[in-house]
mmCIF file of C-alpha atoms in Angstrom:
data_model
loop_
_atom_site.group_PDB
_atom_site.id
_atom_site.type_symbol
_atom_site.label_atom_id
_atom_site.label_comp_id
_atom_site.label_asym_id
_atom_site.label_seq_id
_atom_site.Cartn_x
_atom_site.Cartn_y
_atom_site.Cartn_z
ATOM 1 C CA UNK A 1 -29.969 -6.616 -40.733
ATOM 2 C CA UNK A 2 -28.037 -8.615 -38.144
ATOM 3 C CA UNK A 3 -25.019 -6.255 -38.414
ATOM 4 C CA UNK A 4 -27.307 -3.252 -37.922
ATOM 5 C CA UNK A 5 -28.746 -4.819 -34.759
ATOM 6 C CA UNK A 6 -25.248 -5.502 -33.423
ATOM 7 C CA UNK A 7 -24.184 -1.933 -34.226
ATOM 8 C CA UNK A 8 -27.270 -0.565 -32.414
ATOM 9 C CA UNK A 9 -26.524 -2.772 -29.417
ATOM 10 C CA UNK A 10 -22.895 -1.584 -29.275
ATOM 11 C CA UNK A 11 -24.014 2.062 -29.511
ATOM 12 C CA UNK A 12 -26.503 1.505 -26.700
ATOM 13 C CA UNK A 13 -23.868 -0.185 -24.510
ATOM 14 C CA UNK A 14 -21.365 2.615 -25.089
ATOM 15 C CA UNK A 15 -23.883 5.391 -24.376
ATOM 16 C CA UNK A 16 -25.033 3.572 -21.222
ATOM 17 C CA UNK A 17 -21.386 3.220 -20.159
ATOM 18 C CA UNK A 18 -20.860 6.951 -20.706
ATOM 19 C CA UNK A 19 -23.833 7.748 -18.447
ATOM 20 C CA UNK A 20 -22.575 5.373 -15.749
ATOM 21 C CA UNK A 21 -19.074 6.814 -16.049
ATOM 22 C CA UNK A 22 -20.439 10.350 -15.518
ATOM 23 C CA UNK A 23 -22.289 9.155 -12.406
ATOM 24 C CA UNK A 24 -19.140 7.390 -11.186
ATOM 25 C CA UNK A 25 -17.143 10.620 -11.597
ATOM 26 C CA UNK A 26 -19.485 12.329 -9.136
ATOM 27 C CA UNK A 27 -18.309 10.121 -6.251
ATOM 28 C CA UNK A 28 -16.317 12.541 -4.094
ATOM 29 C CA UNK A 29 -15.953 10.627 -0.840
ATOM 30 C CA UNK A 30 -12.501 10.111 0.631
ATOM 31 C CA UNK A 31 -13.507 6.797 2.236
ATOM 32 C CA UNK A 32 -11.273 3.992 0.978
ATOM 33 C CA UNK A 33 -14.134 1.613 0.163
ATOM 34 C CA UNK A 34 -15.884 4.258 -1.986
ATOM 35 C CA UNK A 35 -12.649 5.227 -3.740
ATOM 36 C CA UNK A 36 -12.055 1.517 -4.442
ATOM 37 C CA UNK A 37 -15.557 1.206 -5.903
ATOM 38 C CA UNK A 38 -14.970 4.263 -8.097
ATOM 39 C CA UNK A 39 -11.648 2.906 -9.411
ATOM 40 C CA UNK A 40 -13.039 -0.565 -10.138
ATOM 41 C CA UNK A 41 -16.095 0.920 -11.891
ATOM 42 C CA UNK A 42 -13.847 3.110 -14.026
ATOM 43 C CA UNK A 43 -11.736 0.115 -15.068
ATOM 44 C CA UNK A 44 -14.816 -1.967 -15.830
ATOM 45 C CA UNK A 45 -16.515 0.742 -17.882
ATOM 46 C CA UNK A 46 -13.453 1.817 -19.847
ATOM 47 C CA UNK A 47 -11.842 -1.558 -20.441
ATOM 48 C CA UNK A 48 -14.525 -4.248 -20.316
ATOM 49 C CA UNK A 49 -17.689 -2.490 -21.485
ATOM 50 C CA UNK A 50 -16.023 -0.293 -24.090
ATOM 51 C CA UNK A 51 -13.615 -3.105 -25.037
ATOM 52 C CA UNK A 52 -10.550 -0.874 -24.789
ATOM 53 C CA UNK A 53 -8.237 -3.669 -23.691
ATOM 54 C CA UNK A 54 -5.175 -1.620 -24.612
ATOM 55 C CA UNK A 55 -5.886 0.387 -21.392
ATOM 56 C CA UNK A 56 -5.260 -2.616 -19.097
ATOM 57 C CA UNK A 57 -1.593 -1.705 -18.414
ATOM 58 C CA UNK A 58 -2.551 1.810 -17.274
ATOM 59 C CA UNK A 59 -4.967 0.364 -14.677
ATOM 60 C CA UNK A 60 -2.943 -2.722 -13.700
ATOM 61 C CA UNK A 61 -1.163 -1.517 -10.556
ATOM 62 C CA UNK A 62 -4.293 0.196 -9.203
ATOM 63 C CA UNK A 63 -6.520 -2.869 -9.683
ATOM 64 C CA UNK A 64 -3.917 -5.231 -8.196
ATOM 65 C CA UNK A 65 -3.451 -2.886 -5.226
ATOM 66 C CA UNK A 66 -7.201 -2.894 -4.506
ATOM 67 C CA UNK A 67 -7.369 -6.685 -4.956
ATOM 68 C CA UNK A 68 -4.681 -7.158 -2.295
ATOM 69 C CA UNK A 69 -6.510 -5.121 0.359
ATOM 70 C CA UNK A 70 -8.382 -6.530 3.317
ATOM 71 C CA UNK A 71 -12.014 -6.899 2.193
ATOM 72 C CA UNK A 72 -13.211 -5.724 5.614
ATOM 73 C CA UNK A 73 -11.625 -2.296 5.146
ATOM 74 C CA UNK A 74 -11.549 -2.092 1.332
ATOM 75 C CA UNK A 75 -15.198 -3.025 0.837
ATOM 76 C CA UNK A 76 -16.945 -5.122 -1.835
ATOM 77 C CA UNK A 77 -14.815 -3.565 -4.576
ATOM 78 C CA UNK A 78 -11.916 -5.720 -3.360
ATOM 79 C CA UNK A 79 -13.695 -8.844 -4.631
ATOM 80 C CA UNK A 80 -14.594 -7.138 -7.928
ATOM 81 C CA UNK A 81 -10.958 -6.071 -8.312
ATOM 82 C CA UNK A 82 -9.845 -9.667 -7.744
ATOM 83 C CA UNK A 83 -12.012 -10.834 -10.627
ATOM 84 C CA UNK A 84 -10.609 -8.114 -12.865
ATOM 85 C CA UNK A 85 -7.034 -8.688 -11.665
ATOM 86 C CA UNK A 86 -7.181 -12.194 -13.146
ATOM 87 C CA UNK A 87 -7.106 -10.489 -16.560
ATOM 88 C CA UNK A 88 -3.778 -8.957 -15.550
ATOM 89 C CA UNK A 89 -2.142 -11.796 -13.603
ATOM 90 C CA UNK A 90 -3.938 -15.103 -13.094
ATOM 91 C CA UNK A 91 -1.357 -16.284 -10.545
ATOM 92 C CA UNK A 92 -2.237 -13.701 -7.866
ATOM 93 C CA UNK A 93 -3.067 -15.071 -4.414
ATOM 94 C CA UNK A 94 -4.505 -13.145 -1.469
ATOM 95 C CA UNK A 95 -3.585 -13.384 2.217
ATOM 96 C CA UNK A 96 -6.803 -12.050 3.787
ATOM 97 C CA UNK A 97 -6.004 -13.255 7.290
ATOM 98 C CA UNK A 98 -2.630 -11.488 7.217
ATOM 99 C CA UNK A 99 -3.819 -8.321 5.446
ATOM 100 C CA UNK A 100 -6.821 -7.910 7.724
ATOM 101 C CA UNK A 101 -4.838 -8.605 10.888
ATOM 102 C CA UNK A 102 -2.241 -6.013 9.901
ATOM 103 C CA UNK A 103 -5.109 -3.520 9.592
ATOM 104 C CA UNK A 104 -6.530 -4.417 12.998
ATOM 105 C CA UNK A 105 -9.337 -6.690 11.769
ATOM 106 C CA UNK A 106 -9.847 -10.295 12.779
ATOM 107 C CA UNK A 107 -10.533 -12.183 9.561
ATOM 108 C CA UNK A 108 -11.024 -15.735 10.722
ATOM 109 C CA UNK A 109 -9.191 -18.137 12.912
ATOM 110 C CA UNK A 110 -9.051 -21.565 11.360
ATOM 111 C CA UNK A 111 -7.817 -23.171 14.573
ATOM 112 C CA UNK A 112 -6.462 -21.865 17.836
ATOM 113 C CA UNK A 113 -2.695 -21.748 17.816
ATOM 114 C CA UNK A 114 -1.335 -23.188 21.038
ATOM 115 C CA UNK A 115 2.271 -23.528 19.864
ATOM 116 C CA UNK A 116 3.240 -19.946 20.688
ATOM 117 C CA UNK A 117 2.658 -17.133 23.129
ATOM 118 C CA UNK A 118 3.064 -13.450 22.465
ATOM 119 C CA UNK A 119 2.868 -10.436 24.777
ATOM 120 C CA UNK A 120 4.037 -6.806 25.041
ATOM 121 C CA UNK A 121 5.106 -4.999 28.220
ATOM 122 C CA UNK A 122 4.671 -2.198 29.188
ATOM 123 C CA UNK A 123 1.611 -1.259 27.224
ATOM 124 C CA UNK A 124 1.028 1.716 26.937
ATOM 125 C CA UNK A 125 4.695 2.529 26.462
ATOM 126 C CA UNK A 126 6.839 5.518 25.512
ATOM 127 C CA UNK A 127 10.418 4.508 24.641
ATOM 128 C CA UNK A 128 10.923 0.729 24.795
ATOM 129 C CA UNK A 129 8.636 -2.263 24.786
ATOM 130 C CA UNK A 130 9.534 -5.816 25.754
ATOM 131 C CA UNK A 131 8.203 -8.519 23.466
ATOM 132 C CA UNK A 132 7.826 -12.028 24.925
ATOM 133 C CA UNK A 133 7.268 -14.810 22.426
ATOM 134 C CA UNK A 134 7.744 -18.484 21.699
ATOM 135 C CA UNK A 135 8.361 -19.605 18.148
ATOM 136 C CA UNK A 136 9.367 -22.962 16.712
ATOM 137 C CA UNK A 137 11.186 -21.229 13.836
ATOM 138 C CA UNK A 138 12.349 -17.761 12.896
ATOM 139 C CA UNK A 139 9.688 -15.064 12.897
ATOM 140 C CA UNK A 140 8.963 -11.412 12.374
ATOM 141 C CA UNK A 141 7.248 -8.723 14.422
ATOM 142 C CA UNK A 142 5.521 -6.174 12.195
ATOM 143 C CA UNK A 143 4.300 -2.926 13.754
ATOM 144 C CA UNK A 144 1.551 -1.192 11.767
ATOM 145 C CA UNK A 145 -0.073 2.186 12.316
ATOM 146 C CA UNK A 146 -3.857 2.600 12.623
ATOM 147 C CA UNK A 147 -4.415 2.509 8.864
ATOM 148 C CA UNK A 148 -2.324 -0.637 8.420
ATOM 149 C CA UNK A 149 0.879 0.933 7.116
ATOM 150 C CA UNK A 150 3.953 -0.971 8.363
ATOM 151 C CA UNK A 151 6.183 1.363 10.368
ATOM 152 C CA UNK A 152 8.631 -1.166 11.832
ATOM 153 C CA UNK A 153 9.763 -4.751 11.235
ATOM 154 C CA UNK A 154 11.805 -6.681 13.780
ATOM 155 C CA UNK A 155 13.250 -10.135 12.991
ATOM 156 C CA UNK A 156 12.750 -12.634 15.814
ATOM 157 C CA UNK A 157 15.106 -15.476 16.660
ATOM 158 C CA UNK A 158 13.376 -18.704 17.701
ATOM 159 C CA UNK A 159 16.176 -19.371 20.209
ATOM 160 C CA UNK A 160 15.262 -16.246 22.175
ATOM 161 C CA UNK A 161 12.137 -15.728 24.262
ATOM 162 C CA UNK A 162 12.188 -11.930 24.691
ATOM 163 C CA UNK A 163 13.448 -8.885 22.873
ATOM 164 C CA UNK A 164 13.386 -5.195 23.722
ATOM 165 C CA UNK A 165 12.514 -2.866 20.860
ATOM 166 C CA UNK A 166 12.995 0.885 20.681
ATOM 167 C CA UNK A 167 9.715 2.649 19.910
ATOM 168 C CA UNK A 168 10.894 6.167 20.774
ATOM 169 C CA UNK A 169 10.717 7.211 17.102
ATOM 170 C CA UNK A 170 7.026 6.273 16.814
ATOM 171 C CA UNK A 171 4.500 9.075 17.171
ATOM 172 C CA UNK A 172 1.808 9.007 19.844
ATOM 173 C CA UNK A 173 -1.013 6.727 18.792
ATOM 174 C CA UNK A 174 -2.345 3.211 18.458
ATOM 175 C CA UNK A 175 -0.361 0.547 16.617
ATOM 176 C CA UNK A 176 -0.990 -3.100 15.835
ATOM 177 C CA UNK A 177 1.857 -5.553 16.383
ATOM 178 C CA UNK A 178 1.618 -8.812 14.456
ATOM 179 C CA UNK A 179 3.812 -11.815 15.239
ATOM 180 C CA UNK A 180 4.363 -13.823 12.056
ATOM 181 C CA UNK A 181 6.174 -17.151 11.875
ATOM 182 C CA UNK A 182 8.370 -18.423 9.037
ATOM 183 C CA UNK A 183 5.327 -19.960 7.300
ATOM 184 C CA UNK A 184 3.766 -16.464 7.153
ATOM 185 C CA UNK A 185 1.122 -17.583 9.624
ATOM 186 C CA UNK A 186 -0.014 -14.968 12.118
ATOM 187 C CA UNK A 187 0.682 -16.129 15.641
ATOM 188 C CA UNK A 188 -1.101 -13.150 17.163
ATOM 189 C CA UNK A 189 -1.924 -9.456 16.919
ATOM 190 C CA UNK A 190 -1.689 -7.082 19.896
ATOM 191 C CA UNK A 191 -2.693 -3.439 20.075
ATOM 192 C CA UNK A 192 0.148 -1.203 21.311
ATOM 193 C CA UNK A 193 -0.486 2.293 22.654
ATOM 194 C CA UNK A 194 2.431 4.732 22.361
ATOM 195 C CA UNK A 195 2.379 7.798 24.628
ATOM 196 C CA UNK A 196 5.412 10.091 24.910
#
């Protein structure tokens, strides 16, 4: 009798998962947070609920990619993906302050950083921009487009105070420049407007 009850329960779970999966398939939005939710739901229903653990490798890169997103742009599914990603790689760590800053979001500032300054001139600019900075160690300037995709990386020498970078190859638009020190701490993020 107990085995029959367990079999009935498993059948009920699987049929409920099939219904939820059909509803999940009807999500057609192109918004990143809804696509993330759809992907995480699909993983959960196919792997966890239906106990098809052999499917984990086929979902691994997608779940890890969602888990590494900024939660402010990726939505609540980012946190769900992080829980599921622990099944894939329990050593994963997430740099929310960095990821969010590179996407133009302010995550949280644990303490004001008074050890460095960072500015861009001219801004808006069309061909070159001068970067003024002070770093105690080597650093990196990362230029990201509006959706957070890195389009340029410039190494910064702590012995220098300014550098001129060529932005003539960038398309018109808004970019976010992040100054990162050798400890991978963000020293600042500045919006750069490029107009040719």
